[in-house]
Short mmCIF file of C-alpha atoms and ligand atoms in Angstrom, two decimals:
data_model
loop_
_atom_site.label_atom_id
_atom_site.label_comp_id
_atom_site.label_asym_id
_atom_site.label_seq_id
_atom_site.Cartn_x
_atom_site.Cartn_y
_atom_site.Cartn_z
CA MET A 1 0.00 0.00 0.00
CA ARG A 2 2.74 2.42 0.96
CA THR A 3 4.76 1.65 -2.11
CA ARG A 4 1.74 2.39 -4.29
CA ILE A 5 1.26 5.79 -2.63
CA THR A 6 4.96 6.55 -2.97
CA ALA A 7 4.83 5.60 -6.64
CA ALA A 8 1.77 7.83 -7.16
CA LEU A 9 3.46 10.73 -5.37
CA ALA A 10 6.58 10.26 -7.45
CA ALA A 11 4.52 10.29 -10.63
CA LEU A 12 2.71 13.43 -9.45
CA LEU A 13 6.00 15.17 -8.62
CA THR A 14 7.42 14.26 -12.02
CA ALA A 15 4.29 15.65 -13.70
CA LEU A 16 4.54 18.88 -11.67
CA LEU A 17 8.20 19.24 -12.61
CA LEU A 18 7.45 18.75 -16.29
CA VAL A 19 4.40 21.03 -16.47
CA PRO A 20 6.17 24.34 -15.58
CA ALA A 21 8.42 23.85 -18.60
CA THR A 22 5.54 24.82 -20.88
CA PRO A 23 4.65 28.26 -19.36
CA ALA A 24 8.34 29.15 -19.08
CA SER A 25 8.75 28.80 -22.82
CA ALA A 26 5.83 31.20 -23.44
CA HIS A 27 7.54 34.47 -24.20
CA ASN A 28 6.25 37.99 -24.03
CA SER A 29 4.41 39.12 -27.15
CA LEU A 30 2.47 42.07 -28.50
CA ARG A 31 -1.22 41.79 -27.62
CA SER A 32 -2.57 44.99 -29.22
CA ALA A 33 -1.38 48.40 -30.34
CA THR A 34 -2.56 51.94 -31.10
CA PRO A 35 -2.36 52.67 -34.00
CA ALA A 36 -3.17 49.04 -34.70
CA GLN A 37 -1.16 46.77 -36.95
CA ASP A 38 -1.75 47.56 -40.66
CA ALA A 39 -4.18 50.31 -39.63
CA ARG A 40 -4.94 53.21 -41.97
CA VAL A 41 -5.59 56.20 -39.73
CA PRO A 42 -7.24 59.44 -41.02
CA THR A 43 -5.50 61.58 -38.39
CA ALA A 44 -1.80 61.52 -37.55
CA PRO A 45 -1.26 59.92 -34.12
CA THR A 46 0.71 61.84 -31.50
CA SER A 47 1.81 58.66 -29.71
CA VAL A 48 2.22 54.92 -30.17
CA THR A 49 0.99 52.56 -27.44
CA LEU A 50 1.88 48.87 -27.29
CA HIS A 51 0.09 46.40 -25.00
CA PHE A 52 2.03 43.22 -24.22
CA LEU A 53 1.06 39.93 -22.58
CA GLN A 54 3.60 40.23 -19.78
CA ARG A 55 4.91 43.07 -17.64
CA LEU A 56 7.63 45.16 -19.24
CA ASP A 57 10.95 46.04 -17.71
CA PRO A 58 11.44 49.80 -18.31
CA GLN A 59 15.20 49.22 -18.49
CA PHE A 60 14.85 46.75 -21.35
CA THR A 61 12.02 48.22 -23.37
CA THR A 62 12.77 49.83 -26.71
CA ILE A 63 10.15 51.24 -29.10
CA VAL A 64 11.34 52.91 -32.30
CA LEU A 65 9.25 54.63 -34.98
CA SER A 66 10.59 55.01 -38.53
CA ASP A 67 9.15 56.34 -41.78
CA ALA A 68 8.86 54.70 -45.22
CA GLY A 69 12.45 55.77 -45.99
CA ARG A 70 13.60 53.92 -42.83
CA ARG A 71 14.49 57.24 -41.20
CA LYS A 72 13.98 57.30 -37.44
CA VAL A 73 11.10 59.55 -36.40
CA PRO A 74 11.92 61.67 -33.31
CA THR A 75 10.01 60.34 -30.28
CA GLY A 76 10.28 60.43 -26.53
CA PRO A 77 11.66 57.48 -24.56
CA PRO A 78 9.25 54.58 -23.90
CA ALA A 79 7.03 55.18 -20.89
CA VAL A 80 6.31 51.79 -19.29
CA ASP A 81 3.22 51.07 -17.23
CA GLY A 82 2.82 47.39 -16.37
CA ALA A 83 2.53 45.54 -19.68
CA THR A 84 2.06 48.76 -21.66
CA GLY A 85 4.71 50.85 -23.38
CA THR A 86 4.05 54.27 -24.93
CA ILE A 87 6.19 56.64 -26.96
CA ALA A 88 5.20 60.25 -27.66
CA ILE A 89 5.81 61.46 -31.22
CA ASP A 90 7.65 64.79 -31.24
CA GLN A 91 6.49 66.17 -34.61
CA PRO A 92 3.19 65.85 -36.53
CA LEU A 93 3.41 62.84 -38.87
CA ALA A 94 3.03 63.46 -42.59
CA ASN A 95 0.93 61.07 -44.68
CA GLY A 96 2.72 57.81 -45.34
CA THR A 97 3.53 54.38 -43.97
CA TYR A 98 5.40 54.03 -40.70
CA THR A 99 7.06 51.12 -38.95
CA VAL A 100 6.93 50.51 -35.22
CA ALA A 101 9.82 48.33 -34.02
CA TYR A 102 9.98 47.06 -30.45
CA ARG A 103 12.30 45.06 -28.25
CA VAL A 104 11.10 43.92 -24.83
CA VAL A 105 12.06 41.29 -22.27
CA SER A 106 10.01 38.22 -21.39
CA ALA A 107 9.26 37.15 -17.82
CA ASP A 108 12.05 34.56 -18.12
CA GLY A 109 14.50 37.30 -19.16
CA HIS A 110 14.63 36.35 -22.82
CA PRO A 111 14.36 39.27 -25.27
CA VAL A 112 11.51 39.47 -27.77
CA GLN A 113 11.49 41.79 -30.74
CA GLY A 114 9.09 42.54 -33.55
CA SER A 115 7.67 45.23 -35.76
CA TYR A 116 4.49 46.25 -37.54
CA ARG A 117 3.30 48.96 -39.92
CA PHE A 118 0.56 51.53 -39.95
CA THR A 119 -0.36 54.21 -42.48
CA VAL A 120 -1.32 57.84 -41.93
CA ALA A 121 -3.82 58.96 -44.61
CA ASP A 122 -5.14 62.39 -43.67
CA PRO A 123 -7.56 63.52 -46.45
CA SER A 124 -7.05 67.23 -45.63
CA ALA A 125 -3.27 66.82 -45.75
CA SER A 126 -3.32 65.12 -49.16
CA ALA A 127 -5.74 67.74 -50.58
CA ALA A 128 -3.17 70.47 -49.87
CA SER A 129 -0.50 68.94 -52.12
CA PRO A 130 -1.81 69.71 -55.67
CA PRO A 131 -1.01 73.40 -56.46
CA PRO A 132 -4.18 75.33 -57.47
CA PRO A 133 -2.32 78.52 -58.74
CA ALA A 134 -0.83 76.61 -61.71
CA THR A 135 -4.33 75.63 -62.88
CA VAL A 136 -5.56 79.26 -62.62
CA THR A 137 -2.69 80.72 -64.71
CA GLY A 138 -3.05 77.90 -67.22
CA SER A 139 -6.74 78.60 -67.86
CA GLY A 140 -6.21 82.42 -67.90
CA GLY A 141 -3.43 83.12 -70.43
CA PRO A 142 -2.81 80.38 -72.96
CA ALA A 143 -6.34 78.99 -72.72
CA SER A 144 -7.78 80.96 -75.68
CA PRO A 145 -5.00 80.04 -78.18
CA VAL A 146 -5.33 76.42 -77.10
CA ALA A 147 -9.10 76.59 -77.58
CA ASN A 148 -8.61 78.16 -81.04
CA SER A 149 -6.16 75.53 -82.15
CA GLY A 150 -8.54 72.92 -80.79
CA SER A 151 -11.43 74.19 -82.93
CA GLY A 152 -8.99 74.50 -85.85
CA ASP A 153 -8.13 70.86 -85.40
CA ASP A 154 -11.81 70.05 -85.45
CA GLY A 155 -12.30 72.12 -88.65
CA PRO A 156 -10.23 70.30 -91.29
CA PRO A 157 -11.91 66.92 -90.91
CA SER A 158 -15.39 68.45 -91.43
CA VAL A 159 -14.10 70.40 -94.43
CA LEU A 160 -12.59 67.24 -95.86
CA LEU A 161 -15.83 65.38 -95.25
CA ALA A 162 -17.76 68.11 -97.07
CA ALA A 163 -15.26 68.04 -99.93
CA GLY A 164 -15.50 64.28 -100.02
CA GLY A 165 -19.26 64.50 -100.08
CA VAL A 166 -19.14 67.01 -102.95
CA ALA A 167 -16.73 64.75 -104.83
CA VAL A 168 -19.02 61.73 -104.40
CA VAL A 169 -22.01 63.73 -105.67
CA ALA A 170 -19.91 65.05 -108.60
CA VAL A 171 -18.76 61.53 -109.56
CA ALA A 172 -22.30 60.21 -109.25
CA GLY A 173 -23.60 63.09 -111.36
CA ALA A 174 -20.92 62.54 -113.99
CA ALA A 175 -21.69 58.83 -114.08
CA LEU A 176 -25.37 59.56 -114.45
CA LEU A 177 -24.65 61.98 -117.28
CA LEU A 178 -22.44 59.39 -119.02
CA PHE A 179 -25.14 56.74 -118.57
CA ARG A 180 -27.86 59.00 -120.02
CA ARG A 181 -25.59 60.00 -122.94
CA ARG A 182 -24.87 56.35 -123.78
CA ARG A 183 -28.55 55.51 -123.55
CA SER A 184 -29.53 58.37 -125.81
CA SER A 185 -26.79 57.70 -128.37
CU1 CU B 1 12.67 32.31 -22.74
#
């Protein structure tokens, strides 16, 4: 009886020793973010917030923002609160795609790094880019000569068509005359 209990306890201890191996291998990872991964935001964000599964160590938390040209965007240092890390963006972001790269430490001390992209697409910012003055000067000055040459281009084909029509009538008339003359002769 005692040996059976000892065997059962031994088996239980072995199981308990093996089980913790699984959670220990589970590393820290990004749970959610603002702006979200692959998000297309209509207004430029002033900060980036990353929510992780495990608590962050402020000493070993790095969050870097870079633009489409891989240039680092000026931000403040990561502010860590529990499992959340936030960086404040120093300057207003122009429209474009940005990459958020992070490096944090897991509960077991192992580092975890990753990155994701988001896009800033402010409709009011993109509307400012085409220059309206160029269109105004274009329609003001050289518009009338362009319009004249345009109507001139339209002219010749109609003239040719009229000439062609006249020619067809002339040929038909001549043929008719020849036919009548042959009939009468
Ligand atoms: Cu690990």
